Structure formats: C-alpha cells, structure tokens
PDB file of C-alpha atoms and ligand atoms in Angstrom:
ATOM      1  CA  MET M  27      72.803  76.412 -83.150  1.00 94.00           C
ATOM      2  CA  ASN M  28      71.760  78.628 -80.207  1.00 96.00           C
ATOM      3  CA  MET M  29      72.559  77.138 -76.387  1.00 97.00           C
ATOM      4  CA  SER M  30      68.867  75.898 -76.030  1.00 97.00           C
ATOM      5  CA  ALA M  31      69.208  73.600 -79.255  1.00 97.00           C
ATOM      6  CA  MET M  32      72.667  72.550 -77.884  1.00 97.00           C
ATOM      7  CA  ALA M  33      71.637  71.812 -74.695  1.00 97.00           C
ATOM      8  CA  ALA M  34      69.104  69.218 -76.358  1.00 97.00           C
ATOM      9  CA  LEU M  35      71.695  67.806 -77.895  1.00 97.00           C
ATOM     10  CA  ALA M  36      72.153  65.684 -74.432  1.00 97.00           C
ATOM     11  CA  PRO M  37      70.684  65.139 -71.044  1.00 98.00           C
ATOM     12  CA  VAL M  38      74.733  65.913 -69.501  1.00 98.00           C
ATOM     13  CA  ILE M  39      76.706  68.169 -70.379  1.00 98.00           C
ATOM     14  CA  PRO M  40      80.714  66.826 -69.300  1.00 98.00           C
ATOM     15  CA  VAL M  41      82.869  69.204 -67.355  1.00 98.00           C
ATOM     16  CA  LEU M  42      85.780  68.994 -68.399  1.00 98.00           C
ATOM     17  CA  THR M  43      89.244  70.177 -66.755  1.00 98.00           C
ATOM     18  CA  ILE M  44      91.971  68.987 -68.568  1.00 98.00           C
ATOM     19  CA  LYS M  45      95.572  69.075 -67.410  1.00 97.00           C
ATOM     20  CA  ARG M  46      97.560  66.710 -70.077  1.00 98.00           C
ATOM     21  CA  LEU M  47      96.376  68.232 -73.635  1.00 98.00           C
ATOM     22  CA  THR M  48      97.717  64.661 -74.873  1.00 98.00           C
ATOM     23  CA  ASP M  49      94.335  63.040 -72.985  1.00 98.00           C
ATOM     24  CA  ALA M  50      92.250  65.821 -74.965  1.00 98.00           C
ATOM     25  CA  VAL M  51      91.337  64.075 -78.167  1.00 98.00           C
ATOM     26  CA  PRO M  52      90.960  60.557 -76.388  1.00 98.00           C
ATOM     27  CA  LEU M  53      89.035  62.393 -73.489  1.00 98.00           C
ATOM     28  CA  ALA M  54      86.807  63.856 -75.732  1.00 98.00           C
ATOM     29  CA  ARG M  55      86.158  60.641 -77.944  1.00 98.00           C
ATOM     30  CA  ALA M  56      85.446  58.445 -75.594  1.00 98.00           C
ATOM     31  CA  LEU M  57      82.406  61.117 -74.286  1.00 98.00           C
ATOM     32  CA  VAL M  58      81.027  61.539 -77.663  1.00 98.00           C
ATOM     33  CA  ARG M  59      81.406  57.433 -78.815  1.00 98.00           C
ATOM     34  CA  GLY M  60      79.464  57.603 -75.190  1.00 98.00           C
ATOM     35  CA  GLY M  61      77.103  59.488 -76.624  1.00 98.00           C
ATOM     36  CA  LEU M  62      78.012  62.639 -74.758  1.00 98.00           C
ATOM     37  CA  PRO M  63      78.891  65.258 -77.632  1.00 98.00           C
ATOM     38  CA  VAL M  64      78.092  68.739 -75.911  1.00 98.00           C
ATOM     39  CA  LEU M  65      81.461  69.312 -73.794  1.00 98.00           C
ATOM     40  CA  GLU M  66      82.161  72.385 -71.430  1.00 98.00           C
ATOM     41  CA  ILE M  67      86.679  72.660 -71.613  1.00 98.00           C
ATOM     42  CA  THR M  68      87.462  74.875 -68.067  1.00 98.00           C
ATOM     43  CA  LEU M  69      89.581  77.318 -68.465  1.00 98.00           C
ATOM     44  CA  ARG M  70      91.311  76.850 -65.189  1.00 97.00           C
ATOM     45  CA  THR M  71      94.382  74.448 -66.440  1.00 98.00           C
ATOM     46  CA  GLY M  72      97.140  75.700 -68.935  1.00 97.00           C
ATOM     47  CA  PRO M  73      96.551  73.442 -72.054  1.00 98.00           C
ATOM     48  CA  ALA M  74      92.755  74.257 -71.798  1.00 98.00           C
ATOM     49  CA  LEU M  75      92.818  76.827 -74.401  1.00 98.00           C
ATOM     50  CA  GLU M  76      94.760  74.259 -77.046  1.00 98.00           C
ATOM     51  CA  ALA M  77      92.845  71.555 -75.594  1.00 98.00           C
ATOM     52  CA  LEU M  78      89.866  73.063 -76.902  1.00 98.00           C
ATOM     53  CA  GLN M  79      91.495  73.811 -80.143  1.00 98.00           C
ATOM     54  CA  ALA M  80      92.789  70.182 -80.634  1.00 98.00           C
ATOM     55  CA  ILE M  81      88.846  68.534 -79.502  1.00 98.00           C
ATOM     56  CA  THR M  82      87.564  71.334 -82.306  1.00 97.00           C
ATOM     57  CA  GLY M  83      89.948  70.387 -84.747  1.00 97.00           C
ATOM     58  CA  GLU M  84      90.132  66.733 -84.561  1.00 98.00           C
ATOM     59  CA  VAL M  85      87.198  65.107 -82.665  1.00 98.00           C
ATOM     60  CA  GLU M  86      83.842  64.890 -85.143  1.00 98.00           C
ATOM     61  CA  GLY M  87      80.407  65.280 -83.714  1.00 98.00           C
ATOM     62  CA  ALA M  88      82.305  66.767 -80.647  1.00 98.00           C
ATOM     63  CA  VAL M  89      80.692  70.280 -79.652  1.00 98.00           C
ATOM     64  CA  VAL M  90      82.577  72.030 -77.728  1.00 98.00           C
ATOM     65  CA  GLY M  91      82.212  75.064 -75.220  1.00 98.00           C
ATOM     66  CA  ALA M  92      84.865  76.859 -72.705  1.00 98.00           C
ATOM     67  CA  GLY M  93      83.797  77.449 -69.083  1.00 98.00           C
ATOM     68  CA  THR M  94      84.598  78.951 -65.653  1.00 98.00           C
ATOM     69  CA  VAL M  95      84.512  81.922 -68.357  1.00 98.00           C
ATOM     70  CA  LEU M  96      85.240  84.786 -66.106  1.00 98.00           C
ATOM     71  CA  THR M  97      85.640  88.542 -68.097  1.00 98.00           C
ATOM     72  CA  GLY M  98      84.771  89.936 -71.192  1.00 97.00           C
ATOM     73  CA  ALA M  99      88.160  89.365 -73.109  1.00 97.00           C
ATOM     74  CA  GLN M 100      87.741  85.764 -72.843  1.00 98.00           C
ATOM     75  CA  PHE M 101      84.849  85.320 -74.997  1.00 98.00           C
ATOM     76  CA  ASP M 102      86.864  86.477 -78.181  1.00 96.00           C
ATOM     77  CA  GLN M 103      89.697  84.772 -77.021  1.00 97.00           C
ATOM     78  CA  VAL M 104      87.666  81.343 -76.815  1.00 98.00           C
ATOM     79  CA  LYS M 105      85.811  82.063 -80.237  1.00 97.00           C
ATOM     80  CA  ARG M 106      89.683  82.522 -81.792  1.00 96.00           C
ATOM     81  CA  ALA M 107      89.768  78.897 -80.278  1.00 96.00           C
ATOM     82  CA  GLY M 108      86.852  77.093 -81.651  1.00 97.00           C
ATOM     83  CA  ALA M 109      84.571  77.270 -78.932  1.00 98.00           C
ATOM     84  CA  ARG M 110      81.174  76.799 -79.258  1.00 98.00           C
ATOM     85  CA  PHE M 111      79.536  78.527 -76.196  1.00 98.00           C
ATOM     86  CA  ALA M 112      80.917  79.792 -72.831  1.00 98.00           C
ATOM     87  CA  VAL M 113      79.671  79.083 -70.077  1.00 98.00           C
ATOM     88  CA  SER M 114      80.031  81.184 -66.860  1.00 98.00           C
ATOM     89  CA  PRO M 115      80.031  80.160 -62.792  1.00 98.00           C
ATOM     90  CA  GLY M 116      77.999  83.573 -62.340  1.00 98.00           C
ATOM     91  CA  CYS M 117      77.323  86.467 -64.145  1.00 97.00           C
ATOM     92  CA  MET M 118      77.743  90.396 -63.993  1.00 96.00           C
ATOM     93  CA  PRO M 119      76.224  93.200 -66.227  1.00 96.00           C
ATOM     94  CA  SER M 120      79.363  93.183 -67.927  1.00 97.00           C
ATOM     95  CA  LEU M 121      80.035  89.834 -68.312  1.00 98.00           C
ATOM     96  CA  ALA M 122      76.526  89.739 -70.070  1.00 98.00           C
ATOM     97  CA  LEU M 123      77.003  93.011 -72.381  1.00 97.00           C
ATOM     98  CA  ALA M 124      80.760  90.896 -73.828  1.00 98.00           C
ATOM     99  CA  ALA M 125      78.697  87.869 -74.138  1.00 97.00           C
ATOM    100  CA  SER M 126      75.612  89.679 -76.392  1.00 96.00           C
ATOM    101  CA  ALA M 127      78.637  91.515 -78.528  1.00 97.00           C
ATOM    102  CA  SER M 128      80.927  88.298 -79.343  1.00 97.00           C
ATOM    103  CA  GLY M 129      77.641  86.801 -80.279  1.00 97.00           C
ATOM    104  CA  LEU M 130      79.080  83.562 -78.772  1.00 98.00           C
ATOM    105  CA  PRO M 131      76.270  81.305 -77.520  1.00 98.00           C
ATOM    106  CA  PHE M 132      76.074  81.558 -73.570  1.00 98.00           C
ATOM    107  CA  LEU M 133      75.211  79.723 -70.805  1.00 98.00           C
ATOM    108  CA  PRO M 134      75.852  82.196 -67.400  1.00 98.00           C
ATOM    109  CA  GLY M 135      76.050  81.022 -64.248  1.00 98.00           C
ATOM    110  CA  VAL M 136      72.984  82.306 -61.094  1.00 98.00           C
ATOM    111  CA  GLN M 137      72.226  81.331 -58.022  1.00 98.00           C
ATOM    112  CA  THR M 138      69.901  83.528 -56.832  1.00 98.00           C
ATOM    113  CA  VAL M 139      66.170  84.330 -58.446  1.00 98.00           C
ATOM    114  CA  SER M 140      66.783  88.510 -58.885  1.00 98.00           C
ATOM    115  CA  GLU M 141      70.067  86.921 -61.212  1.00 98.00           C
ATOM    116  CA  ALA M 142      67.798  84.838 -63.169  1.00 98.00           C
ATOM    117  CA  MET M 143      65.636  87.818 -63.658  1.00 98.00           C
ATOM    118  CA  GLU M 144      68.248  90.214 -65.246  1.00 97.00           C
ATOM    119  CA  LEU M 145      69.903  87.576 -67.233  1.00 98.00           C
ATOM    120  CA  ALA M 146      65.636  86.760 -68.985  1.00 97.00           C
ATOM    121  CA  GLU M 147      65.667  90.204 -68.973  1.00 97.00           C
ATOM    122  CA  ARG M 148      68.532  91.025 -71.248  1.00 96.00           C
ATOM    123  CA  GLY M 149      67.320  87.395 -73.083  1.00 96.00           C
ATOM    124  CA  PHE M 150      68.952  84.551 -71.560  1.00 97.00           C
ATOM    125  CA  ASN M 151      66.518  81.883 -70.598  1.00 97.00           C
ATOM    126  CA  LEU M 152      68.880  79.038 -70.412  1.00 98.00           C
ATOM    127  CA  LEU M 153      71.149  79.472 -67.139  1.00 98.00           C
ATOM    128  CA  LYS M 154      73.105  77.416 -65.746  1.00 98.00           C
ATOM    129  CA  PHE M 155      72.575  76.712 -61.678  1.00 98.00           C
ATOM    130  CA  PHE M 156      75.130  76.929 -60.146  1.00 98.00           C
ATOM    131  CA  PRO M 157      77.042  75.913 -57.642  1.00 98.00           C
ATOM    132  CA  ALA M 158      73.216  73.329 -57.515  1.00 98.00           C
ATOM    133  CA  GLY M 159      74.219  71.160 -54.762  1.00 96.00           C
ATOM    134  CA  ALA M 160      74.950  73.784 -52.410  1.00 97.00           C
ATOM    135  CA  ALA M 161      72.416  76.882 -53.519  1.00 97.00           C
ATOM    136  CA  GLY M 162      69.129  74.531 -53.268  1.00 97.00           C
ATOM    137  CA  GLY M 163      69.615  71.559 -55.407  1.00 98.00           C
ATOM    138  CA  LEU M 164      66.025  70.412 -56.865  1.00 98.00           C
ATOM    139  CA  ALA M 165      64.146  72.379 -54.157  1.00 98.00           C
ATOM    140  CA  TRP M 166      65.179  75.566 -55.263  1.00 98.00           C
ATOM    141  CA  LEU M 167      64.626  74.468 -58.751  1.00 98.00           C
ATOM    142  CA  LYS M 168      61.386  73.308 -58.083  1.00 98.00           C
ATOM    143  CA  ALA M 169      60.248  76.681 -56.240  1.00 98.00           C
ATOM    144  CA  VAL M 170      61.539  78.763 -58.910  1.00 98.00           C
ATOM    145  CA  ALA M 171      59.164  76.932 -61.692  1.00 98.00           C
ATOM    146  CA  ALA M 172      56.292  78.793 -60.836  1.00 98.00           C
ATOM    147  CA  PRO M 173      57.343  82.613 -60.894  1.00 98.00           C
ATOM    148  CA  LEU M 174      59.846  81.593 -63.425  1.00 98.00           C
ATOM    149  CA  PRO M 175      58.053  80.263 -66.171  1.00 97.00           C
ATOM    150  CA  GLU M 176      59.945  81.189 -69.159  1.00 96.00           C
ATOM    151  CA  VAL M 177      63.535  80.058 -67.811  1.00 98.00           C
ATOM    152  CA  ARG M 178      65.256  76.711 -67.965  1.00 98.00           C
ATOM    153  CA  PHE M 179      68.202  75.453 -66.373  1.00 98.00           C
ATOM    154  CA  CYS M 180      71.433  73.503 -66.195  1.00 98.00           C
ATOM    155  CA  PRO M 181      71.950  72.274 -62.780  1.00 98.00           C
ATOM    156  CA  THR M 182      75.668  72.294 -62.303  1.00 98.00           C
ATOM    157  CA  GLY M 183      77.964  71.359 -59.575  1.00 98.00           C
ATOM    158  CA  GLY M 184      77.172  68.527 -56.636  1.00 97.00           C
ATOM    159  CA  VAL M 185      75.068  66.702 -59.342  1.00 98.00           C
ATOM    160  CA  GLY M 186      76.521  62.712 -59.743  1.00 97.00           C
ATOM    161  CA  ALA M 187      75.252  59.829 -61.293  1.00 96.00           C
ATOM    162  CA  ASP M 188      72.878  59.404 -58.140  1.00 96.00           C
ATOM    163  CA  THR M 189      71.067  62.918 -58.842  1.00 97.00           C
ATOM    164  CA  ALA M 190      70.881  63.851 -62.357  1.00 98.00           C
ATOM    165  CA  SER M 191      67.826  61.748 -63.084  1.00 97.00           C
ATOM    166  CA  ALA M 192      65.716  63.802 -60.516  1.00 98.00           C
ATOM    167  CA  TYR M 193      67.162  66.830 -61.419  1.00 98.00           C
ATOM    168  CA  LEU M 194      66.347  65.978 -65.342  1.00 98.00           C
ATOM    169  CA  ALA M 195      62.894  65.159 -63.969  1.00 97.00           C
ATOM    170  CA  LEU M 196      61.942  68.546 -63.308  1.00 97.00           C
ATOM    171  CA  ALA M 197      60.471  70.480 -66.706  1.00 97.00           C
ATOM    172  CA  ASN M 198      62.677  73.782 -65.800  1.00 98.00           C
ATOM    173  CA  VAL M 199      65.827  71.705 -66.200  1.00 98.00           C
ATOM    174  CA  ALA M 200      67.572  71.566 -70.003  1.00 98.00           C
ATOM    175  CA  CYS M 201      70.185  69.450 -69.052  1.00 98.00           C
ATOM    176  CA  VAL M 202      72.662  68.726 -66.117  1.00 98.00           C
ATOM    177  CA  GLY M 203      76.527  69.365 -66.254  1.00 98.00           C
ATOM    178  CA  GLY M 204      79.035  67.533 -64.153  1.00 98.00           C
ATOM    179  CA  SER M 205      82.425  66.306 -64.278  1.00 98.00           C
ATOM    180  CA  TRP M 206      81.136  62.545 -62.531  1.00 98.00           C
ATOM    181  CA  VAL M 207      81.316  61.256 -66.098  1.00 98.00           C
ATOM    182  CA  ALA M 208      85.390  61.655 -66.563  1.00 98.00           C
ATOM    183  CA  PRO M 209      86.600  61.201 -63.039  1.00 98.00           C
ATOM    184  CA  ALA M 210      89.691  62.708 -62.702  1.00 97.00           C
ATOM    185  CA  GLU M 211      91.747  59.163 -61.912  1.00 98.00           C
ATOM    186  CA  ALA M 212      90.057  57.695 -64.713  1.00 98.00           C
ATOM    187  CA  VAL M 213      91.462  60.725 -66.884  1.00 98.00           C
ATOM    188  CA  ALA M 214      95.280  60.536 -65.246  1.00 97.00           C
ATOM    189  CA  GLY M 215      95.093  56.207 -65.985  1.00 98.00           C
ATOM    190  CA  GLN M 216      94.161  57.064 -69.110  1.00 98.00           C
ATOM    191  CA  ASP M 217      90.889  54.850 -68.604  1.00 98.00           C
ATOM    192  CA  TRP M 218      88.925  56.059 -72.052  1.00 98.00           C
ATOM    193  CA  THR M 219      86.897  53.303 -71.917  1.00 98.00           C
ATOM    194  CA  ARG M 220      85.610  53.470 -68.050  1.00 98.00           C
ATOM    195  CA  ILE M 221      84.770  56.836 -69.351  1.00 98.00           C
ATOM    196  CA  GLU M 222      82.775  55.682 -72.695  1.00 98.00           C
ATOM    197  CA  ARG M 223      80.808  53.737 -69.696  1.00 98.00           C
ATOM    198  CA  LEU M 224      79.742  56.599 -67.801  1.00 98.00           C
ATOM    199  CA  ALA M 225      78.654  59.047 -70.936  1.00 98.00           C
ATOM    200  CA  ALA M 226      76.914  56.224 -71.847  1.00 98.00           C
ATOM    201  CA  ALA M 227      74.955  55.687 -68.871  1.00 98.00           C
ATOM    202  CA  ALA M 228      74.601  59.394 -68.868  1.00 98.00           C
ATOM    203  CA  ALA M 229      73.519  59.416 -72.231  1.00 97.00           C
ATOM    204  CA  ARG M 230      70.420  57.349 -71.663  1.00 96.00           C
ATOM    205  CA  LEU M 231      69.073  59.686 -68.314  1.00 96.00           C
ATOM    206  CA  LYS M 232      65.866  60.657 -69.681  1.00 82.00           C
ATOM    207  CA  ARG M 233      64.213  64.178 -69.810  1.00 70.00           C
ATOM    208  CA  PRO M 234      60.539  64.970 -69.450  1.00 65.00           C
TER     209      PRO M 234
HETATM  210  C1  3PG K 301      82.752  72.645 -62.134  1.00 97.59           C
HETATM  211  O1  3PG K 301      82.786  74.303 -62.119  1.00 97.59           O
HETATM  212  O2  3PG K 301      83.635  72.356 -61.533  1.00 97.59           O
HETATM  213  C2  3PG K 301      81.511  72.266 -62.577  1.00 97.59           C
HETATM  214  O3  3PG K 301      80.577  72.624 -61.764  1.00 97.59           O
HETATM  215  C3  3PG K 301      81.452  70.648 -61.743  1.00 97.59           C
HETATM  216  O4  3PG K 301      81.277  70.394 -60.703  1.00 97.59           O
HETATM  217  P1  3PG K 301      81.209  68.943 -60.449  1.00 97.59           P
HETATM  218  O5  3PG K 301      82.642  68.751 -60.139  1.00 97.59           O
HETATM  219  O6  3PG K 301      80.578  69.480 -58.782  1.00 97.59           O
HETATM  220  O7  3PG K 301      80.100  67.899 -61.556  1.00 97.59           O
END
C-alpha cells in the first residue's frame, strides 16, 4: 500500500508519543476500534521502536508508521521494526534519497512552497504540512492549491477536534494528523474508553 492509499483509510492519523511500553497495545486497540487504523508512533521516547513492534505484531487492523524520522539511517531501523510508513517534520535531500532507497512509503514534512516543489519533483505528491497551525494553516493550504495542483497535504501540528473538519473540507487535504485523539492524561490514566470515543468522533469527520 502506498502513502496515498494509507492516507485514504481514515481522515485522521493519530500522532502517538508513547512513554510506557505497556500502553502501546491497548492504546492502539482503542484507536483502531474507534475507526482510526493508521497510527504514527513518534521516535521521541525510549520505548518508541518496541511500541511500534508490539502494535504491528498484536493489533489487528492497525497500519503503523514511524514519526519524527530525522535521519536516513532510521528508515532501515523502522522498517525492521515493522513500520509500514515513515513521517518526518521537515525534509532535506538526503532524507528524501534515503526514503526512496528504503522503499518505505514516506510522508515528508514541508513548510514552504519551494520545499513542496522539490519533493513533488522527486515524486512525493502527498506531504505533511508541518507545523500547520503555526505555518499558515487553512489560509496557506488554500493559497497553494492553484499553483501546486498535483500536491496533497496532511496538515499536522496544532490541528484539533475544533479545526480538523475545516482542514478536511479542502480539496488538497488528504487527511490530517494530530495528538488530540490520544490526550497525554488519558493515556497516563489508561482511559481507553475515552480514547476510543475521541477516535470515533474523528473517524466520522468527512472529507470532500
Ligand atoms: C507532533 O509531531 O507532535 C505532531 O505534529 C502533533 O502535533 P499536535 O500535538 O499539535 O497534534
């Protein structure tokens, strides 16, 4: 499955920063039950890779990727752990080359039109717009739709339950990413019912 096909599976990609390995599987199960099967595990915590591996092995229906990929070497590392895709907050040429060499579907981060043009030239037509809220939000996405007709985006960073549907209404938005469906305090309190409810509400959001 390529990146666009994975993005089409659900309107929201939960961005998960997992601090306790034991949370990984029940957290992922709650999100998948709620209707969000595509999960991004950020590589920002000690247990991130093991969490990715555990979810991949144990949670039926989950499509798990690695987020916060910053170096080329991480592509092989996350692929070995079972990642189906990788996400980065920004992208330099060496990272794009490593992604292509690894064969792993990749959602590279961009913040400018030039970055989007360069990645489109390299064949990446679905890009993470990050940090969406701080970098221009809805107005930026609307403004680039005409000059970049081939490019679609997954805005992430500052997107929440209140703004997600406005992003998803844009024709150049394939899906959105965000941590709001798995609030840190709900994960800390192992409130999987609340997380499933938040996921179900996010899964009902409509795309054009
Ligand atoms: C991140 O990398 O943390 C994501 O962009 C999530 O951002 P959010 O917490 O604002 O949803």
